[in-house]
XYZ file of C-alpha atoms in Angstrom:
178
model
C 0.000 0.000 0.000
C 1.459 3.526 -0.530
C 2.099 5.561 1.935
C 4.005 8.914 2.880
C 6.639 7.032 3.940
C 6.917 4.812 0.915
C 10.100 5.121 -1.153
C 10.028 6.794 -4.441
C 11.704 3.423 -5.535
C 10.022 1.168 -3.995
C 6.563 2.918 -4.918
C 7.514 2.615 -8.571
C 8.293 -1.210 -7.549
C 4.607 -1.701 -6.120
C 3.167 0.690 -9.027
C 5.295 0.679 -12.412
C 2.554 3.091 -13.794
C 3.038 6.116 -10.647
C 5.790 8.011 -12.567
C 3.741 8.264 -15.742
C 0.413 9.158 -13.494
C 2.928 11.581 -10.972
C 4.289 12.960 -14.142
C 0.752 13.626 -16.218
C -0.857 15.452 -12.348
C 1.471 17.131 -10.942
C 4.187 17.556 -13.518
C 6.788 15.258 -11.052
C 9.722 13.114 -12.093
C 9.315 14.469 -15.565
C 12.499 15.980 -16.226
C 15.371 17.117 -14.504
C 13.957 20.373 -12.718
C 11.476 18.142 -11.225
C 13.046 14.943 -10.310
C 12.845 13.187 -6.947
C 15.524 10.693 -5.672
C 15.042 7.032 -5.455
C 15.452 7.267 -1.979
C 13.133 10.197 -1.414
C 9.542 9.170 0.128
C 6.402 10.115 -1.465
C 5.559 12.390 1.418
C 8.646 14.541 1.055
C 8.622 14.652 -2.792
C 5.191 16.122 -1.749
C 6.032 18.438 0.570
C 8.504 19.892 -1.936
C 5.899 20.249 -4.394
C 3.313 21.760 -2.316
C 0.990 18.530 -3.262
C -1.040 16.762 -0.643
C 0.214 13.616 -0.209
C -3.179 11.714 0.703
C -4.330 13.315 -3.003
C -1.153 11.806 -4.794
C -1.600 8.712 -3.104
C -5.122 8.355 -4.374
C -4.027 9.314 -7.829
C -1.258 6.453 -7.919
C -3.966 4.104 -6.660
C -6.930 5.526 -9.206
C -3.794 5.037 -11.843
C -3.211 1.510 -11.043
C -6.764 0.212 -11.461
C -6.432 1.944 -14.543
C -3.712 0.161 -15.955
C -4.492 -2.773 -14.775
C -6.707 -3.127 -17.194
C -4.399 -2.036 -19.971
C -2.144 -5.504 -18.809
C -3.003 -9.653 -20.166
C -1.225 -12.204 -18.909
C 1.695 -14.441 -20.632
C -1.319 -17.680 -20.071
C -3.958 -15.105 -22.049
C -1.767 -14.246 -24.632
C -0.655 -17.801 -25.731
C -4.401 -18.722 -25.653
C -5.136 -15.926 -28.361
C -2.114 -17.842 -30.271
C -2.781 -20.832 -29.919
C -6.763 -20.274 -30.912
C -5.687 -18.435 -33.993
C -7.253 -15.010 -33.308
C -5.983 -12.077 -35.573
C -3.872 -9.538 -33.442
C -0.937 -8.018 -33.264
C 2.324 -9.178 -30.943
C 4.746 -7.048 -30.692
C 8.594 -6.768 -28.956
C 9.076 -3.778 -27.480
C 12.661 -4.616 -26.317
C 15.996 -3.223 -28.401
C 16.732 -5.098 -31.672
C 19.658 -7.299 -29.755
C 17.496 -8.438 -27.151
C 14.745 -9.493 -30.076
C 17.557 -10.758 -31.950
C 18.565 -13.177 -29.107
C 15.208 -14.508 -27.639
C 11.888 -14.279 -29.056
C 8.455 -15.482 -28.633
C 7.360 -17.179 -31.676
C 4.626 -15.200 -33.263
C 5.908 -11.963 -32.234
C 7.590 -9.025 -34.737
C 9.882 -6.500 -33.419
C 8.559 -3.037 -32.954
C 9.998 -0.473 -35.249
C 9.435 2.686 -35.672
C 7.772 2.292 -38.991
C 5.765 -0.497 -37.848
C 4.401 1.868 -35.045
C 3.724 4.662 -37.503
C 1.885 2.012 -39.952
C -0.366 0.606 -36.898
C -1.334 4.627 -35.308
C -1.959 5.287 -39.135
C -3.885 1.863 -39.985
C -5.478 -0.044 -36.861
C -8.743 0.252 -36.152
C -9.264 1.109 -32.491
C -10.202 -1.839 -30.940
C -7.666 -4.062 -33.142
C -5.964 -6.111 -30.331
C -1.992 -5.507 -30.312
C -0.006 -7.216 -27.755
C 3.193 -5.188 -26.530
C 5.761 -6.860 -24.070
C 9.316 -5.563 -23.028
C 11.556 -7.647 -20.753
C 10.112 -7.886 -17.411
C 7.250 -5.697 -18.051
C 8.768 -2.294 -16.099
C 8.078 -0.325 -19.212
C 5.583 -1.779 -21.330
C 2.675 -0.111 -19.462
C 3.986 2.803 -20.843
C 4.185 1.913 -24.313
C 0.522 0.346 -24.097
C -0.517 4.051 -22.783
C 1.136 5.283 -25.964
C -0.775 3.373 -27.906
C -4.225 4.047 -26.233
C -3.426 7.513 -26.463
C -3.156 7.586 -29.914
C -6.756 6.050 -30.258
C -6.109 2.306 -30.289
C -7.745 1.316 -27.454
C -7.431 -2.617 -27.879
C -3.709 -2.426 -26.844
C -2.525 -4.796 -23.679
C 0.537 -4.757 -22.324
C 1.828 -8.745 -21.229
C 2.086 -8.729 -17.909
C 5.635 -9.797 -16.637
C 7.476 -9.603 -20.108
C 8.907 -12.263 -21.963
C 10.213 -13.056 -18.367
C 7.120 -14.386 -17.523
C 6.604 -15.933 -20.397
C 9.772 -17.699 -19.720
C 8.406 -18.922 -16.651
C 4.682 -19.518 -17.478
C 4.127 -20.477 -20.646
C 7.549 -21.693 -22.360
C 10.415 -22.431 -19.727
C 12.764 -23.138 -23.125
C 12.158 -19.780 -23.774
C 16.144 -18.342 -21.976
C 15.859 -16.201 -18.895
C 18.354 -13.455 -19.049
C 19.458 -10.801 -16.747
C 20.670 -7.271 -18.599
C 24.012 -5.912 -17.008
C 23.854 -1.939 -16.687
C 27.188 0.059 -16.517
């Protein structure tokens, strides 16, 4: 449950959607000239931003529910696949980490293919994004939704979960950051 004394990081752990909902409100975490630590808690963020933090905290929560329902799981997904139905699956991850591991029945996401779907789909076209562990994809699915195509889940989890759920000879794999 969020709290005032809950973590900016560890918020973002509980709720991988609060930065994007923080961001769109209040105009936090954003950019540089209003950026909060990791180690900051949502009550002092806040405080600093002359925001009450019962209001934020309600907004994260409203937020969640709502993407929620942008999110299908790894077990949905291969159902859709495996039934035949006509959507769209698409890796959201960089080219190398496509390139390496993939789910069968899934096209990388490029740029034009992106353009060619928010130019083409019909709203409620299902398309199927997934990213690694599923940190970002939420994200990518509000992108999406934003730009009118409403039948756009995010898998929950990532290929990760997929990995785990669905196809365990699918590789786990663990990025290294500098």
């Amino acid at each position: 449950m969020a709290e005032a004394t809950t973590s900016m990081v560890d918020l973002l752990a509980q709720y991988p959607g609060a930065r994007r909902a923080l961001f769109a409100r209040y105009h936090i975490g954003g950019c540089s000239s209003c950026a909060y630590k990791d180690e900051e808690t949502l009550g002092e963020v806040c405080e600093r931003n002359e925001i009450d933090v019962n209001e934020a905290i309600a907004h994260v929560l409203q937020s969640h529910e709502v993407d929620k329902a942008m999110l299908i799981s790894p077990s949905e997904v291969k159902s859709l696949l495996d039934d035949g139905r006509d959507f769209v699956f698409l890796d959201t991850r960089t080219r190398e980490e496509h390139e390496a591991v993939t789910i069968a029945g899934s096209e990388f996401m490029t740029q034009e293919r992106q353009q060619e779907l928010f130019g083409k789909a019909k709203e409620d076209d299902v398309i199927v994004l997934y990213d690694h562990t599923g940190g970002r994809v939420l994200d990518t699915c509000a992108w999406f939704q934003g730009h009118g195509l409403k039948g756009t889940r995010g898998m929950l989890g990532g290929i990760d979960a997929w990995s785990k759920e669905v196809d365990k000879a699918i590789p786990r794999y663990r990025l290294e950051m500098d």
